[in-house]
mmCIF file of C-alpha atoms in Angstrom:
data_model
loop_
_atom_site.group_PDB
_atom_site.id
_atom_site.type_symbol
_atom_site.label_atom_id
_atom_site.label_comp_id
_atom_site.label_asym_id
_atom_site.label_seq_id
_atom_site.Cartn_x
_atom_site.Cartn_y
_atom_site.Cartn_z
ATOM 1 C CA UNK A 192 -2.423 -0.659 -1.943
ATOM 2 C CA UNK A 193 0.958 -2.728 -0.974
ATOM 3 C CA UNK A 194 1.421 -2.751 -4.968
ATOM 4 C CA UNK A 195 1.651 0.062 -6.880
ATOM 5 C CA UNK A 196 1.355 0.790 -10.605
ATOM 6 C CA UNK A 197 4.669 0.003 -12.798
ATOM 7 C CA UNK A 198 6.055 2.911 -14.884
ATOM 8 C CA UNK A 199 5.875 1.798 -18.540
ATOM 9 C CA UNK A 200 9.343 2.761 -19.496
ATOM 10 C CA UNK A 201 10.676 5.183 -21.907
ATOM 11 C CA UNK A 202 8.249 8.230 -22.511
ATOM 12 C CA UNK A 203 7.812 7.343 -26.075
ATOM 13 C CA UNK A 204 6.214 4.552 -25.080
ATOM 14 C CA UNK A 205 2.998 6.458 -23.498
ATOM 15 C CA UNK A 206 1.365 5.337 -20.984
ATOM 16 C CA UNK A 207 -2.749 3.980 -21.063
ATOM 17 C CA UNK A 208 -4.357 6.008 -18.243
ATOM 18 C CA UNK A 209 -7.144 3.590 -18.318
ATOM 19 C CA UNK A 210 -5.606 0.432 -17.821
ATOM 20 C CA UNK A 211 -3.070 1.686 -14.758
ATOM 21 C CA UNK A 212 -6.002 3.941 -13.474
ATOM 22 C CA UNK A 213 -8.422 1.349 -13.566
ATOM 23 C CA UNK A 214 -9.730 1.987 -10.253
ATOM 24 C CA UNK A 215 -9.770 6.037 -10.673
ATOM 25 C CA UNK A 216 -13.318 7.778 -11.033
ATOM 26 C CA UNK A 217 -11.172 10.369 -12.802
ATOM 27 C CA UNK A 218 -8.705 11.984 -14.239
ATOM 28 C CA UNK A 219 -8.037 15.508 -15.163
ATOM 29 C CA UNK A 220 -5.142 17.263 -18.042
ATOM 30 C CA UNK A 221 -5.004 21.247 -17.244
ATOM 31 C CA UNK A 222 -2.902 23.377 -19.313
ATOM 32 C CA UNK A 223 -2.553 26.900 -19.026
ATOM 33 C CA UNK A 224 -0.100 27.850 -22.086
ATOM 34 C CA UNK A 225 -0.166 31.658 -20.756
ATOM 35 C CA UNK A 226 1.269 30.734 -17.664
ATOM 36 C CA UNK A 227 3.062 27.617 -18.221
ATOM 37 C CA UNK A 228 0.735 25.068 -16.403
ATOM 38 C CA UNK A 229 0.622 21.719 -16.810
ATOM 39 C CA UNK A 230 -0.733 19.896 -14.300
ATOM 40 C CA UNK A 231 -2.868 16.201 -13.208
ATOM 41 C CA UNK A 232 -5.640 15.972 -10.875
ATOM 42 C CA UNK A 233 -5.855 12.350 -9.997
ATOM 43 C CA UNK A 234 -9.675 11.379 -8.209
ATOM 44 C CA UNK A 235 -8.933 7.695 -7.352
ATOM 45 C CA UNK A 236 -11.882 7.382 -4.816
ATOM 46 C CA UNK A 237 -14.742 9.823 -3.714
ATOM 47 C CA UNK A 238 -16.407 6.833 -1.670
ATOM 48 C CA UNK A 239 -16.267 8.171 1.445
ATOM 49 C CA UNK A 240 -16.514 11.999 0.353
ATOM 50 C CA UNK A 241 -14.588 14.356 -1.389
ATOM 51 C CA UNK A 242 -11.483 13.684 -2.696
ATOM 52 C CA UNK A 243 -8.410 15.220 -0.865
ATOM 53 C CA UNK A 244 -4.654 15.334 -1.527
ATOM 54 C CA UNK A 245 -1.716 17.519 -2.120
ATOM 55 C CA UNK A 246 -0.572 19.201 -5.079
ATOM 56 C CA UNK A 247 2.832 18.031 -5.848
ATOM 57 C CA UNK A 248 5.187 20.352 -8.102
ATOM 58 C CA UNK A 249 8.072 18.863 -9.341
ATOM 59 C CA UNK A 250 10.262 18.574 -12.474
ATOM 60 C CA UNK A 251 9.047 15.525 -13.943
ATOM 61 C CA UNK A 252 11.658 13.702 -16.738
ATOM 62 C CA UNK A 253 8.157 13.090 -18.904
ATOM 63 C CA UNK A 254 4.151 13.204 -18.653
ATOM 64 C CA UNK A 255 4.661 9.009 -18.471
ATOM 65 C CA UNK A 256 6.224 9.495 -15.444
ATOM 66 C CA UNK A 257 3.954 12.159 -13.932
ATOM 67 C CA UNK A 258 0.867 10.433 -14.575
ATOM 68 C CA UNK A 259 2.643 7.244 -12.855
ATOM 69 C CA UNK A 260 3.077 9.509 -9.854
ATOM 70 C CA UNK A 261 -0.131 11.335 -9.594
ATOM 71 C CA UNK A 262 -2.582 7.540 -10.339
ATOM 72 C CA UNK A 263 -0.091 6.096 -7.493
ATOM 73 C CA UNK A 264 -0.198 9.042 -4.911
ATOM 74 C CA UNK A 265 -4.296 9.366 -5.286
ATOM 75 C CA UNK A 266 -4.557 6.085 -4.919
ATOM 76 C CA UNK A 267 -2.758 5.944 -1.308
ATOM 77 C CA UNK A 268 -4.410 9.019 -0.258
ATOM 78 C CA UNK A 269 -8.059 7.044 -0.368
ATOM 79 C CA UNK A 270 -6.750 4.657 1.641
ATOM 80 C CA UNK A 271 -4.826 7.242 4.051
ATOM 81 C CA UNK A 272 -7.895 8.518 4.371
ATOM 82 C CA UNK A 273 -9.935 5.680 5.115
ATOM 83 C CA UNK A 274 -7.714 4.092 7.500
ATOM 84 C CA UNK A 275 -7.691 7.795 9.431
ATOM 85 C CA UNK A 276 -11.284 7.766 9.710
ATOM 86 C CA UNK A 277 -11.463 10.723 7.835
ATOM 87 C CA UNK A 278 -15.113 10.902 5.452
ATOM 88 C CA UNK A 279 -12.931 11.954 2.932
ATOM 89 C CA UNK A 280 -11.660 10.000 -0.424
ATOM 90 C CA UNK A 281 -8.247 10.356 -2.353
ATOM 91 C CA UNK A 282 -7.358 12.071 -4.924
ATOM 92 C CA UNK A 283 -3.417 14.100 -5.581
ATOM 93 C CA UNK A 284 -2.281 17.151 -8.302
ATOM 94 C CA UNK A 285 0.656 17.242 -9.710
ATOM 95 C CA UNK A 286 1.908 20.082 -11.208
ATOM 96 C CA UNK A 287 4.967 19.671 -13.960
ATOM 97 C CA UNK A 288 8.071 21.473 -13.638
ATOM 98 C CA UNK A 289 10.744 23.408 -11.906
ATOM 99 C CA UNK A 290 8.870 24.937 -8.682
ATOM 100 C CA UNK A 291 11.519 27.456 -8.279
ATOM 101 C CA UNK A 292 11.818 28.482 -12.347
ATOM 102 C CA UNK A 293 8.038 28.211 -13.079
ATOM 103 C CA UNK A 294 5.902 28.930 -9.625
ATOM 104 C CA UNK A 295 4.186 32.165 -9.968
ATOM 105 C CA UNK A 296 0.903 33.712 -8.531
ATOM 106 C CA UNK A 297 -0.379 33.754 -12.380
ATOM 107 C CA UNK A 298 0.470 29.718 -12.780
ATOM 108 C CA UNK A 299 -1.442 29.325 -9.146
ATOM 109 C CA UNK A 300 -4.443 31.142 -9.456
ATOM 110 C CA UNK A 301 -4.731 29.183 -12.858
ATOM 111 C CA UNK A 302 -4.427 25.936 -11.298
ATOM 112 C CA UNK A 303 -6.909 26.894 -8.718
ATOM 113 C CA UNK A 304 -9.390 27.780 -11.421
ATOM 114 C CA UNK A 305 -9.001 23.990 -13.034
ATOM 115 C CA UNK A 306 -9.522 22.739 -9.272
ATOM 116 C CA UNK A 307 -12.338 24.959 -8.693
ATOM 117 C CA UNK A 308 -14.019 23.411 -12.175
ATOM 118 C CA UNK A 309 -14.259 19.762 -10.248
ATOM 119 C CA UNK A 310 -16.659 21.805 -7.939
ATOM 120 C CA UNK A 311 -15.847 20.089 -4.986
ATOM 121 C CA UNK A 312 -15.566 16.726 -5.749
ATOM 122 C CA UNK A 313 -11.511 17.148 -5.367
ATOM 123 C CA UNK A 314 -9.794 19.673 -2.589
ATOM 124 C CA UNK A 315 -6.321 20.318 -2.332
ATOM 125 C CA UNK A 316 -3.579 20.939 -0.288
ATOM 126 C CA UNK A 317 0.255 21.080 -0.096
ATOM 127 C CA UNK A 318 2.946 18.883 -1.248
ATOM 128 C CA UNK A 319 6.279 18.410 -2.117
ATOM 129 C CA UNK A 320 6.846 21.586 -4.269
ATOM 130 C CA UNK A 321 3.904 23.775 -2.389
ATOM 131 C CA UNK A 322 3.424 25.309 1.054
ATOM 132 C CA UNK A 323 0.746 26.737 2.812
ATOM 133 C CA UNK A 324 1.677 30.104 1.195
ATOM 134 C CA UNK A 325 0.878 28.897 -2.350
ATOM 135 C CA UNK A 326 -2.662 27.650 -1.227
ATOM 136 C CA UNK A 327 -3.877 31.092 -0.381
ATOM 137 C CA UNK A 328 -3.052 32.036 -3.953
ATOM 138 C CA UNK A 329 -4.855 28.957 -5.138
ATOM 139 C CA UNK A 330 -8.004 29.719 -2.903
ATOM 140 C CA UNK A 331 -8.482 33.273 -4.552
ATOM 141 C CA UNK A 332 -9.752 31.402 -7.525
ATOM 142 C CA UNK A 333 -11.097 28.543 -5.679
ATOM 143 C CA UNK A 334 -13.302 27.285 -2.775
ATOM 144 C CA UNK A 335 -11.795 23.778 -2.299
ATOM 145 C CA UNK A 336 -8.259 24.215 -1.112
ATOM 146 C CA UNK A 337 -7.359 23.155 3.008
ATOM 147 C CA UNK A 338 -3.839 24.091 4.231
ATOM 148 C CA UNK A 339 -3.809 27.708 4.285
ATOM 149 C CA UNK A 340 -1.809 29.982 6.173
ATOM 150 C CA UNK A 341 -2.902 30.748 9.745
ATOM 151 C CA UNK A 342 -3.159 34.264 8.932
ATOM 152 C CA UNK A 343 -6.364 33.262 6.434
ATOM 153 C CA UNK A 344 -7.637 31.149 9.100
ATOM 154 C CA UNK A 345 -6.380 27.707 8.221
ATOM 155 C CA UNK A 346 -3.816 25.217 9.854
ATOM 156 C CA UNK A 347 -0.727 25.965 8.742
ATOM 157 C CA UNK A 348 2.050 23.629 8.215
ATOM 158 C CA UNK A 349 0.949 20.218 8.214
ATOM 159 C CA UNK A 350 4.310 18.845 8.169
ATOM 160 C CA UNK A 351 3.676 18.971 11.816
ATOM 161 C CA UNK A 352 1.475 16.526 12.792
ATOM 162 C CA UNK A 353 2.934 14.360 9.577
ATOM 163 C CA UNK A 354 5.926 13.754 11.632
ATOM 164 C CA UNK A 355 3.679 13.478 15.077
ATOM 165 C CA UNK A 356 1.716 10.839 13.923
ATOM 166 C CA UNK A 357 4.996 9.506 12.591
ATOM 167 C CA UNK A 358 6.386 9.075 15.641
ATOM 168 C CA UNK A 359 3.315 7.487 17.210
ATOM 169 C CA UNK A 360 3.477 4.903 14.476
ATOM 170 C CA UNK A 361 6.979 4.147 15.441
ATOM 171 C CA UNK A 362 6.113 4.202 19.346
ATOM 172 C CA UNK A 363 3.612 1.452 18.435
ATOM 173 C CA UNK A 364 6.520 -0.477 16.394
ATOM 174 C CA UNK A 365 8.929 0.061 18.848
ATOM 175 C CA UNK A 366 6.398 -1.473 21.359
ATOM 176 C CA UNK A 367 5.718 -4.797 19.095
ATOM 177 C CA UNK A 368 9.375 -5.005 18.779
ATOM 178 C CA UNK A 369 10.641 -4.586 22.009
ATOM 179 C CA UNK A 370 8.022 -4.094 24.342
ATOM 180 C CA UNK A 371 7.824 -0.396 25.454
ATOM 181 C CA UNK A 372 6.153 1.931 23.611
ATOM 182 C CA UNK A 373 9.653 4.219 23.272
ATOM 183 C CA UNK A 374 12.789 5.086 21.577
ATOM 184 C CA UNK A 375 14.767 5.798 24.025
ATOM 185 C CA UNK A 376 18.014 4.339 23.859
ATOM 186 C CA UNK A 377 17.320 3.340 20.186
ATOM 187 C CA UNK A 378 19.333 4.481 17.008
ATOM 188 C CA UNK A 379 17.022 6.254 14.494
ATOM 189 C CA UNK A 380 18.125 6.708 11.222
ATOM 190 C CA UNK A 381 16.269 9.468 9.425
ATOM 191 C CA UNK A 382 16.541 10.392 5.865
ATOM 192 C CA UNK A 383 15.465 13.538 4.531
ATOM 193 C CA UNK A 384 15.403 16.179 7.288
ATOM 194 C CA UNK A 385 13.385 18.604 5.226
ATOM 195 C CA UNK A 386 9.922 19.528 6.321
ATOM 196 C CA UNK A 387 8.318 16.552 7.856
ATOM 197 C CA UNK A 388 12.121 14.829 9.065
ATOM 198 C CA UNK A 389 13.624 17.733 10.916
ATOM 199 C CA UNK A 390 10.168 17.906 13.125
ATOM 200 C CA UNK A 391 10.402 14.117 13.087
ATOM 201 C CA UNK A 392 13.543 14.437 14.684
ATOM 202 C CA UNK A 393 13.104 16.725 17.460
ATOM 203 C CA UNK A 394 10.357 14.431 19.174
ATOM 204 C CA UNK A 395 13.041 11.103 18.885
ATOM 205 C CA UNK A 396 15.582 13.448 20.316
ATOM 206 C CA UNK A 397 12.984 14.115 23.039
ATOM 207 C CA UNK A 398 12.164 10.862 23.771
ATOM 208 C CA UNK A 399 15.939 10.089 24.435
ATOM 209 C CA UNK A 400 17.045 8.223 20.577
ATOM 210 C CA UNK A 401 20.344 8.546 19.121
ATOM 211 C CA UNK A 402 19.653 9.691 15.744
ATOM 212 C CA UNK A 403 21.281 9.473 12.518
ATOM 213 C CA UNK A 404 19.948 12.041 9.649
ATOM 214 C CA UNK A 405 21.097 12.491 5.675
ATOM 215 C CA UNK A 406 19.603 14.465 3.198
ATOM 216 C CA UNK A 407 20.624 15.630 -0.273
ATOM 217 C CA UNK A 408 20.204 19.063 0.911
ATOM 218 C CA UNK A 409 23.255 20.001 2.835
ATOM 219 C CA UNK A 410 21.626 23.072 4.447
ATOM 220 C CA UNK A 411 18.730 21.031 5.750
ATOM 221 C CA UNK A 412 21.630 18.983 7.473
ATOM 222 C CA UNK A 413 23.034 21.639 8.865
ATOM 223 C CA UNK A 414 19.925 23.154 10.272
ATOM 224 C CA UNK A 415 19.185 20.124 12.238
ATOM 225 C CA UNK A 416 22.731 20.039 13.501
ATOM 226 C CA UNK A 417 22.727 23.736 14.511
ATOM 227 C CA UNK A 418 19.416 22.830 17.116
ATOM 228 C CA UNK A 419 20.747 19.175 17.731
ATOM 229 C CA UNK A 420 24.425 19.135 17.877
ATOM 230 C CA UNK A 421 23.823 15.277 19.481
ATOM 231 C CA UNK A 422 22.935 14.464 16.151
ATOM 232 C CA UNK A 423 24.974 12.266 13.820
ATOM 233 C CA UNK A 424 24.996 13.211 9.707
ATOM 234 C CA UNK A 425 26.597 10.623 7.342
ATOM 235 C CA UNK A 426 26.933 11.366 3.733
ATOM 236 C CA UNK A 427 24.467 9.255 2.120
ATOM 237 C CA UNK A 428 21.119 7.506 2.315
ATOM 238 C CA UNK A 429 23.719 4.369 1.109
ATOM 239 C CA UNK A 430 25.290 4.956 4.532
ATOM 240 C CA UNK A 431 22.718 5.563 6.518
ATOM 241 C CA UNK A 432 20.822 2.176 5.438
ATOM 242 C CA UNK A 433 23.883 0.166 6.058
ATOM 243 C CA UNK A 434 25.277 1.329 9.020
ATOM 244 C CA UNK A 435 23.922 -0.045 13.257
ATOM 245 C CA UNK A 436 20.366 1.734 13.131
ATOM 246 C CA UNK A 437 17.641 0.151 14.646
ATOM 247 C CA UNK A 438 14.871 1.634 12.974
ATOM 248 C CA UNK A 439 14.869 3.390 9.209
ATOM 249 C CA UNK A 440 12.536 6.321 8.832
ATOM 250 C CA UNK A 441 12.570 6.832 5.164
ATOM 251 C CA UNK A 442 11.354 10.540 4.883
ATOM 252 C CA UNK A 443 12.025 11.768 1.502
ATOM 253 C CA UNK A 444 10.892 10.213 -2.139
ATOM 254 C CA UNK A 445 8.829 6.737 -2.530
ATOM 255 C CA UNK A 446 10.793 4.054 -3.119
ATOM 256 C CA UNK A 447 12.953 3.880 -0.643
ATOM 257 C CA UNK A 448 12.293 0.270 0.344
ATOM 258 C CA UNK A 449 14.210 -1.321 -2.790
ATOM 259 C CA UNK A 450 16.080 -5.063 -2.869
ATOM 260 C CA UNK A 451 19.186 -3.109 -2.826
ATOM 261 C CA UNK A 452 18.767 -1.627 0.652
ATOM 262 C CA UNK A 453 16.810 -4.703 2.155
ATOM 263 C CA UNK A 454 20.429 -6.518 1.340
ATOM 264 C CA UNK A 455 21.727 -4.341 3.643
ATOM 265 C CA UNK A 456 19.411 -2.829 6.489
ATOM 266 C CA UNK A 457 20.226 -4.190 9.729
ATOM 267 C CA UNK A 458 17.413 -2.037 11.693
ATOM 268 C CA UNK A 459 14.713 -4.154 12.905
ATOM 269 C CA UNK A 460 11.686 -1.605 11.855
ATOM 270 C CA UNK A 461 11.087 0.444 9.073
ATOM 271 C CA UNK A 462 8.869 3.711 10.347
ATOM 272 C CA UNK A 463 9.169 6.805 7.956
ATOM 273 C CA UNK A 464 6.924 9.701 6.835
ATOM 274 C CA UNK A 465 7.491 8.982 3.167
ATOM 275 C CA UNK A 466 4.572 7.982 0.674
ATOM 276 C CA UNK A 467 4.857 5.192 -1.682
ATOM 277 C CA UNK A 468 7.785 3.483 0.475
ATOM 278 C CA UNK A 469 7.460 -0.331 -1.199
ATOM 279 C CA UNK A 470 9.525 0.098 -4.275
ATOM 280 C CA UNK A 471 7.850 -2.936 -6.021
ATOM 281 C CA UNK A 472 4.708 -5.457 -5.341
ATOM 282 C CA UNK A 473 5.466 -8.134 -3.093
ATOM 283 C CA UNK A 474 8.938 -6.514 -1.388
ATOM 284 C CA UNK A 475 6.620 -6.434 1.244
ATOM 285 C CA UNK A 476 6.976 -9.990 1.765
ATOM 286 C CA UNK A 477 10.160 -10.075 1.710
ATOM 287 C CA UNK A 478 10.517 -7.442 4.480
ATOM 288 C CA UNK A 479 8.614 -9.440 6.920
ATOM 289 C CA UNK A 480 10.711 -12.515 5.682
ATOM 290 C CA UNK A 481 13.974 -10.921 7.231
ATOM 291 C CA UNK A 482 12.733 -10.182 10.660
ATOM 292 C CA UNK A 483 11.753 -6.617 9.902
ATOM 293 C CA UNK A 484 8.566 -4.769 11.630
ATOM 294 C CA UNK A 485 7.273 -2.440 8.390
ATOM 295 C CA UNK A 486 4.711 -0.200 9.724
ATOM 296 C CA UNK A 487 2.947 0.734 6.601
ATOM 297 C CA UNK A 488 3.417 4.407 5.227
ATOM 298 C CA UNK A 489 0.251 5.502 4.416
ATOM 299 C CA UNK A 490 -0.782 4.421 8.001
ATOM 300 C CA UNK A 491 2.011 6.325 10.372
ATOM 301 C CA UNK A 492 2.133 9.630 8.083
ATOM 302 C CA UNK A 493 -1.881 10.400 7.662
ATOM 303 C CA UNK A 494 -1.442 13.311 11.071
ATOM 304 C CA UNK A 495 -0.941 15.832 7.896
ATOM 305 C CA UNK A 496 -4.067 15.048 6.308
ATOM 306 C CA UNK A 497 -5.698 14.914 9.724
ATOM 307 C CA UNK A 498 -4.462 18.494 10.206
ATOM 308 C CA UNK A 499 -5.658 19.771 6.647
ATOM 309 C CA UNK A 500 -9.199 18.105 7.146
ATOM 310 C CA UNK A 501 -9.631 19.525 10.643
ATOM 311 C CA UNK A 502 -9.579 23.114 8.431
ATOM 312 C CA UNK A 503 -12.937 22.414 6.763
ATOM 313 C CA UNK A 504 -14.257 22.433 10.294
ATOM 314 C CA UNK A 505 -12.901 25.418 11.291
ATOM 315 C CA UNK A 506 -9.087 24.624 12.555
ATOM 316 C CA UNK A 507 -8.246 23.308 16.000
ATOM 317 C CA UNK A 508 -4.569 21.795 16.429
ATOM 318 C CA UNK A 509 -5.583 20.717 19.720
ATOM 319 C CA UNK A 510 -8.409 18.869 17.930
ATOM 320 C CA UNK A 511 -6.498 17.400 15.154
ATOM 321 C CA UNK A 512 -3.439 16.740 17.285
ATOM 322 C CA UNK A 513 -5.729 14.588 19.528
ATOM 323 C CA UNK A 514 -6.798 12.500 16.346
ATOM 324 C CA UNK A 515 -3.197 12.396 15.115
ATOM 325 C CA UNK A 516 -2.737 10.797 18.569
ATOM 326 C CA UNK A 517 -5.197 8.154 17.540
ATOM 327 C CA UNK A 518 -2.391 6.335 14.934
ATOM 328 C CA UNK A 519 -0.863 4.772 17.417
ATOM 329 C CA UNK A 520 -3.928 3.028 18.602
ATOM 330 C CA UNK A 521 -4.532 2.274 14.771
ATOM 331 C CA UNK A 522 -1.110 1.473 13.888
ATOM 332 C CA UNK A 523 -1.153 -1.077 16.697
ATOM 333 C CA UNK A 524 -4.483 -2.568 14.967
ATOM 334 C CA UNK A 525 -2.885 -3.032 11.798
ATOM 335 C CA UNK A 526 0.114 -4.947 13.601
ATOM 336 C CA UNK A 527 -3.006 -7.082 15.396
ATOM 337 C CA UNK A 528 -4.749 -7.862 12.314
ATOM 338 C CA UNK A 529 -1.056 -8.649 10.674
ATOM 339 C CA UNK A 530 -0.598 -11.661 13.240
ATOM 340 C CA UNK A 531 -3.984 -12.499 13.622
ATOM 341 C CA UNK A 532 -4.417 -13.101 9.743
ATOM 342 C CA UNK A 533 -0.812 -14.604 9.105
ATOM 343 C CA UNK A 534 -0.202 -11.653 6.372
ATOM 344 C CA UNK A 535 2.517 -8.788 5.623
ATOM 345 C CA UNK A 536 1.655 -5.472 7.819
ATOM 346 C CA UNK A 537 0.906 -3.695 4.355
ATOM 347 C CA UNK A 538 -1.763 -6.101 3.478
ATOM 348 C CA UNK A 539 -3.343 -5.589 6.913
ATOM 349 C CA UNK A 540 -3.111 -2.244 6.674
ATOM 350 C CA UNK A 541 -5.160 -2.494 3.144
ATOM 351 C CA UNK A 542 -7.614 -4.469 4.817
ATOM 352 C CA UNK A 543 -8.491 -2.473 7.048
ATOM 353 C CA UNK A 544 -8.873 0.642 4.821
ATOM 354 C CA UNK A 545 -10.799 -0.992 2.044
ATOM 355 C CA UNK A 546 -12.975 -2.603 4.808
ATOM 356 C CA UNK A 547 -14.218 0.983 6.193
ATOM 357 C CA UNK A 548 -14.386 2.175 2.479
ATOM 358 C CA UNK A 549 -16.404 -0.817 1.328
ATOM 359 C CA UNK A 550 -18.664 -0.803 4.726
ATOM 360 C CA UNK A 551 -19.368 3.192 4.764
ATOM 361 C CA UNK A 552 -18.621 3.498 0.722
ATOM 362 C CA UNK A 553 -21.578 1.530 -0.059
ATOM 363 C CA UNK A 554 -23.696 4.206 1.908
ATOM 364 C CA UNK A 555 -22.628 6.816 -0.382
ATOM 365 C CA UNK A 556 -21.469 6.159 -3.982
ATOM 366 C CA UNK A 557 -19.918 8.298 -5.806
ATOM 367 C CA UNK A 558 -19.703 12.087 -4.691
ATOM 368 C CA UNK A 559 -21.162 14.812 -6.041
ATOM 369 C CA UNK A 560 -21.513 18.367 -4.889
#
């Protein structure tokens, strides 16, 4: 999981779904030309159960580069999943285009026949581009979706318990760092304040950080002013990286761990709600070479996927926030197994996800409704 699949390049290029989605049980094209749907339903693993990830809409530059996204994103969601404890495998949508030119009820409901079609083998649930909103369009055509409104019974916005679980994941770093289990009197630098960061922000503002924020969306920065006026904003994510943080919570686009900002990061952990952070294979490594505590994405920002699951019960936040409570007991395991084992926190964290996937997995097979 600590590498992720290369984009081929230019779009004419094209990209062989079966050689970077080797390890995918499937992969689904839907296209709606009525409605202008195009979308990608990536099922990377249905080891542990059904499938279950977001559906991402956003404006891709080419189909290359959205079929990159989708094989990459369904791939950390099995092993979200696993290391959450969830009996649930991975699998991510991605719908192409504009959300705020091409969304429509007609282009949802479509999508949520497609979904429906997989007949349970993959359920969805918001993502960038979609909110709980959409998903009770989706689930008029279909009986697989989690992440509905309250008002149809399900739990909301999970961006909630994405940045609580967050922020357990960076108690537990802060306590292998420094030796207390808290931020206060830390600096946090947080970028992207949109719908995981701004909650992310109010509980290190509780806890007594100093917090930086940036975001490309100026009004997003403003918000978070407006309710924190304590709060710092600097113009970039450039600045932000660069300037006397002590921890980086990357919580907007993958990729935000590149060579260019390791040249410059002075914080000593990296703790964000962001998928896909590792912009390359074997960065890792070079992370934990300069000093810095990485506690691996995938691990710290699974409390949204713990809310969404709790729905197929029947929703309790006071259940699922009590699980979300659990990743800092499991984000302090994957620091354990890190120094036990002499490797990079990411490949811990692997470990310990394909472990429970191979050790349950093998119970199950592939699923099938």
């Amino acid at each position: 999981m600590s590498g992720h699949l290369a984009p081929s390049g230019a779009a004419s290029s094209g990209v062989d779904v079966f050689e970077l989605g080797s390890e995918h049980e499937q992969v689904v094209f839907c296209n709606d030309s009525a409605t202008g749907l195009k979308a990608i339903v990536a099922i990377h693993s249905t080891a542990l159960g059904p499938a279950l990830g977001g559906t991402r809409f956003y404006p891709y530059a080419c189909t290359d580069d959205a079929i990159v996204d989708v094989l990459n994103l369904s791939r950390g969601m099995s092993y979200k999943n696993a290391l959450a404890g969830l009996d649930l495998g991975g699998g991510k949508a991605v719908i192409i285009g504009d959300p705020a030119e091409l969304k429509s009820e007609a282009l949802l409901r479509a999508y949520g026949r497609f979904v429906q079609s997989l007949n349970g083998r993959y359920f969805t649930a918001c993502d960038v581009g979609t909110f709980s909103e959409d998903m009770d369009h989706i689930a008029r055509e279909c009986d697989f979706v989690t992440g509905r409104t309250v008002a149809h019974g399900g739990a909301g916005d999970s961006s909630v318990l994405t940045a609580y679980g967050t922020f357990q994941g960076m108690r537990a770093a802060a306590e292998q760092v420094w030796g207390e289990p808290t931020l206060a009197g830390r600096t946090v630098g947080v970028a992207g304040v949109g719908k995981v960061g701004r909650h992310l922000v109010r509980h290190l503002v509780e806890d007594g950080a100093q917090v930086v924020v940036t975001d490309v969306h100026a009004p997003s920065v403003e918000a978070i002013r407006a309710q924190f006026p304590q709060v710092r904003a600097v113009a970039s994510t450039d600045e932000l990286v660069a300037s006397e943080i002590d921890v980086y919570a990357p919580c907007a686009m993958g990729g935000a761990i590149s060579d260019e900002v390791l040249e410059v990061l002075r914080a000593k952990i990296i703790c964000g709600a962001a998928n896909n952070q590792l912009a390359h294979p074997g960065i890792e490594k070079q992370v934990d070479e300069r000093g810095i505590l990485y506690a691996p994405d995938y691990c710290v920002n699974s409390g949204g996927v713990i809310q969404v699951a709790d729905e197929l019960e029947g929703f309790s936040f006071e259940r699922a926030q009590q699980r979300a409570t659990g990743i800092f007991e499991t984000t302090r395991k994957v620091f354990e197994l890190a120094d036990a084992d002499g490797v990079t926190t990411a490949e811990a964290a692997d470990r310990l996800a394909e472990r429970r996937m191979r050790e349950v997995g093998r119970l199950r097979g592939i699923h099938l409704r």
